[in-house]
Structures are given as C-alpha cells and as structure tokens.
Coordinates of N, CA, C and O in Angstrom, one line a residue:
M1 N 5.2 15.5 -8.7 CA 4.2 14.3 -8.7 C 4.5 13.4 -7.6 O 3.6 12.8 -6.9
D2 N 5.9 13.2 -7.2 CA 6.2 12.3 -6.1 C 5.7 12.9 -4.7 O 5.0 12.0 -3.9
D3 N 5.6 14.2 -4.6 CA 5.2 14.8 -3.3 C 3.5 14.4 -3.4 O 3.1 14.1 -2.1
L4 N 2.9 14.6 -4.4 CA 1.5 14.3 -4.4 C 1.1 12.8 -3.9 O 0.4 12.6 -3.2
R5 N 2.0 11.9 -4.4 CA 1.8 10.5 -4.1 C 2.1 10.2 -2.7 O 1.3 9.4 -2.0
K6 N 3.1 10.7 -2.1 CA 3.3 10.7 -0.8 C 2.3 11.4 0.1 O 1.9 10.6 1.2
R7 N 1.9 12.4 -0.1 CA 0.7 13.0 0.6 C -0.6 12.0 0.6 O -1.2 12.0 1.6
F8 N -0.8 11.7 -0.6 CA -2.1 10.8 -0.7 C -1.6 9.4 0.1 O -2.7 9.0 0.9
G9 N -0.7 8.9 -0.1 CA -0.2 7.8 0.8 C -0.4 7.9 2.2 O -0.9 7.0 3.0
R10 N 0.2 9.0 2.8 CA -0.1 9.3 4.2 C -1.6 9.5 4.6 O -1.9 9.0 5.7
L11 N -2.3 10.0 3.6 CA -3.9 10.1 4.0 C -4.4 8.7 3.9 O -5.2 8.5 4.9
V12 N -4.0 7.9 3.2 CA -4.6 6.5 3.1 C -4.2 5.7 4.3 O -5.2 5.2 5.1
M13 N -2.8 5.9 4.7 CA -2.5 5.4 5.9 C -3.1 5.8 7.2 O -3.6 5.1 8.1
T14 N -3.4 7.0 7.3 CA -4.1 7.7 8.3 C -5.5 7.2 8.5 O -5.9 6.8 9.6
H15 N -6.2 7.3 7.5 CA -7.5 6.9 7.3 C -7.7 5.3 7.7 O -8.5 4.8 8.4
R16 N -6.8 4.6 7.2 CA -6.8 3.0 7.5 C -6.5 2.9 9.1 O -7.2 2.0 9.5
R17 N -5.6 3.5 9.6 CA -5.4 3.4 11.1 C -6.5 3.8 11.8 O -6.9 3.2 12.8
R18 N -7.2 4.9 11.4 CA -8.3 5.4 12.3 C -9.5 4.5 12.3 O -10.3 4.4 13.2
A19 N -9.5 3.7 11.1 CA -10.5 2.8 10.9 C -10.4 1.4 11.6 O -11.1 0.6 11.8
G20 N -9.0 1.5 12.2 CA -8.7 0.2 12.9 C -8.4 -0.9 12.0 O -8.3 -2.2 12.4
F21 N -7.9 -0.8 10.7 CA -7.5 -1.8 9.7 C -6.1 -2.0 9.5 O -5.2 -1.1 9.6
T22 N -5.7 -3.3 9.4 CA -4.3 -3.5 8.8 C -4.3 -3.3 7.4 O -5.3 -3.2 6.8
Q23 N -3.0 -3.3 6.8 CA -2.9 -3.1 5.2 C -3.6 -4.4 4.8 O -4.3 -4.3 3.7
E24 N -3.5 -5.5 5.4 CA -4.0 -6.8 4.9 C -5.5 -6.8 4.7 O -6.2 -7.0 3.7
Q25 N -6.1 -6.3 5.9 CA -7.6 -6.0 5.9 C -8.1 -5.0 4.9 O -9.1 -5.3 4.2
L26 N -7.6 -3.8 4.8 CA -7.8 -2.9 3.8 C -7.8 -3.4 2.4 O -8.6 -3.2 1.6
A27 N -6.7 -4.1 2.1 CA -6.4 -4.6 0.8 C -7.6 -5.7 0.5 O -8.1 -5.8 -0.7
E28 N -7.9 -6.5 1.4 CA -8.9 -7.6 1.2 C -10.2 -6.9 0.9 O -11.0 -7.2 0.0
R29 N -10.6 -5.9 1.9 CA -12.0 -5.1 1.5 C -11.9 -4.3 0.2 O -12.9 -4.2 -0.3
A30 N -10.8 -3.9 -0.2 CA -10.7 -3.1 -1.5 C -10.6 -4.1 -2.7 O -10.7 -3.6 -3.9
G31 N -10.3 -5.2 -2.5 CA -10.0 -6.1 -3.5 C -8.7 -6.0 -4.4 O -8.6 -6.2 -5.6
V32 N -7.6 -5.5 -3.7 CA -6.4 -5.3 -4.2 C -5.3 -6.1 -3.3 O -5.5 -6.6 -2.3
S33 N -4.1 -6.0 -3.8 CA -3.0 -6.8 -3.0 C -2.5 -5.9 -2.0 O -2.6 -4.6 -2.0
I34 N -1.9 -6.7 -0.9 CA -1.3 -5.9 0.2 C -0.2 -5.0 -0.3 O 0.0 -3.9 0.2
D35 N 0.5 -5.6 -1.4 CA 1.6 -4.9 -1.9 C 1.2 -3.5 -2.5 O 1.9 -2.5 -2.3
T36 N 0.0 -3.6 -3.0 CA -0.5 -2.4 -3.6 C -0.9 -1.3 -2.6 O -0.6 -0.1 -2.8
I37 N -1.6 -1.7 -1.6 CA -1.7 -0.9 -0.4 C -0.4 -0.2 0.2 O -0.2 0.9 0.3
S38 N 0.6 -1.0 0.4 CA 1.8 -0.7 0.8 C 2.6 0.4 0.1 O 3.0 1.3 0.5
K39 N 2.6 0.0 -1.4 CA 3.2 0.9 -2.2 C 2.5 2.4 -2.3 O 3.1 3.3 -2.4
I40 N 1.3 2.4 -2.2 CA 0.4 3.6 -2.3 C 0.9 4.4 -1.0 O 1.0 5.5 -0.9
E41 N 0.8 3.7 0.2 CA 1.0 4.4 1.5 C 2.3 4.9 1.6 O 2.5 6.1 2.2
V42 N 3.4 4.4 0.9 CA 4.8 5.0 1.0 C 4.9 5.9 -0.1 O 6.1 6.4 -0.3
G43 N 4.1 6.1 -1.1 CA 4.2 6.9 -2.3 C 5.0 6.4 -3.4 O 5.5 7.2 -4.2
A44 N 5.3 5.1 -3.3 CA 6.0 4.4 -4.4 C 5.3 4.2 -5.7 O 5.8 4.1 -6.7
T45 N 4.0 4.4 -5.6 CA 3.1 4.2 -6.9 C 1.9 5.3 -6.6 O 1.5 5.3 -5.4
G46 N 1.4 5.6 -7.7 CA 0.3 6.4 -7.6 C -1.1 5.6 -7.7 O -0.8 4.2 -8.0
A47 N -2.2 6.1 -7.7 CA -3.5 5.4 -7.8 C -4.3 6.1 -8.7 O -4.5 7.4 -8.7
R48 N -5.0 5.3 -9.6 CA -6.0 6.1 -10.5 C -7.3 6.1 -9.9 O -7.6 5.6 -8.8
F49 N -8.3 7.0 -10.4 CA -9.7 7.1 -9.6 C -10.3 5.8 -9.3 O -10.9 5.8 -8.3
P50 N -10.3 4.8 -10.2 CA -11.1 3.6 -9.8 C -10.5 2.8 -8.5 O -11.2 2.5 -7.6
M51 N -9.1 3.0 -8.4 CA -8.5 2.4 -7.2 C -8.8 3.4 -6.0 O -9.0 2.8 -4.9
I52 N -8.8 4.6 -6.2 CA -8.9 5.5 -5.2 C -10.5 5.4 -4.6 O -10.5 5.3 -3.4
E53 N -11.3 5.1 -5.4 CA -12.6 4.8 -5.0 C -12.8 3.5 -4.2 O -13.4 3.4 -3.2
K54 N -12.1 2.5 -4.6 CA -12.2 1.2 -3.9 C -11.7 1.4 -2.6 O -12.1 1.0 -1.6
I55 N -10.5 2.1 -2.6 CA -9.8 2.2 -1.2 C -10.7 3.1 -0.3 O -10.8 2.7 1.0
S56 N -11.2 4.1 -0.9 CA -12.2 5.1 0.0 C -13.3 4.2 0.4 O -13.6 4.4 1.6
V57 N -14.1 3.5 -0.4 CA -15.1 2.7 0.1 C -14.7 1.6 1.3 O -15.2 1.5 2.3
A58 N -13.6 1.0 0.9 CA -13.1 0.0 1.9 C -12.5 0.5 3.2 O -12.7 -0.2 4.3
A59 N -12.2 1.8 3.2 CA -11.5 2.4 4.6 C -12.6 2.7 5.5 O -12.4 3.1 6.7
K60 N -13.8 2.7 5.0 CA -15.0 3.0 5.8 C -15.2 1.8 6.9 O -15.6 0.8 6.4
P61 N -15.0 2.2 8.2 CA -15.2 1.0 9.1 C -16.4 0.4 9.2 O -16.4 -1.0 9.4
Y62 N -17.6 1.1 8.9 CA -18.8 0.3 9.0 C -19.5 0.0 7.7 O -20.5 -0.3 7.6
S63 N -18.7 0.1 6.7 CA -19.1 -0.3 5.2 C -19.1 -1.7 5.0 O -18.2 -2.4 5.3
S64 N -20.4 -2.1 4.8 CA -20.5 -3.6 4.4 C -20.5 -3.9 3.0 O -20.7 -5.1 2.4
A65 N -20.3 -3.0 2.1 CA -20.6 -3.1 0.7 C -19.2 -3.9 0.1 O -18.2 -3.5 0.5
P66 N -19.4 -5.0 -0.6 CA -18.4 -5.6 -1.3 C -17.8 -4.9 -2.2 O -18.3 -3.9 -2.9
P67 N -16.4 -5.1 -2.3 CA -15.5 -4.3 -3.2 C -16.1 -4.5 -4.8 O -16.7 -5.5 -5.1
R68 N -15.9 -3.6 -5.6 CA -16.4 -3.7 -7.0 C -15.3 -4.4 -7.8 O -14.1 -4.1 -7.7

C-alpha cells in the first residue's frame, strides 16, 4: 500500500508542477490544506476518491471551476 501511495504522490507532484502550481496554490484550488497536499505528494497519507477528484480538477491549469 505504501508503494501505491508514493506512486500516486509522485503523479500529483508531477501534474502540479506541469500546471505551474505551488503546493499552496493547488491546496487552495482543491479546498484542502497545504499539509494535506504535502503528505499526499510524499506518500505519507493516502487519498480517498472525493479527495482525488478535488485534486484532479484543481490541477488543471485552465479550470476555473470552484472546488466542491
């Protein structure tokens, strides 16, 4: 399970950087704390589907949709 968390975290970090966002910006867009984004990116915590969806929508650079 830890390996899956780390792989997912690396994907989040890669997409966040490609979109040109800081952890703070992604956290704000997703409606979560910076600490949550940080922990997900290093694989210290997992994310459930609602959180994954929020991060996915927020990581799109041209998305203007407000977080749910």
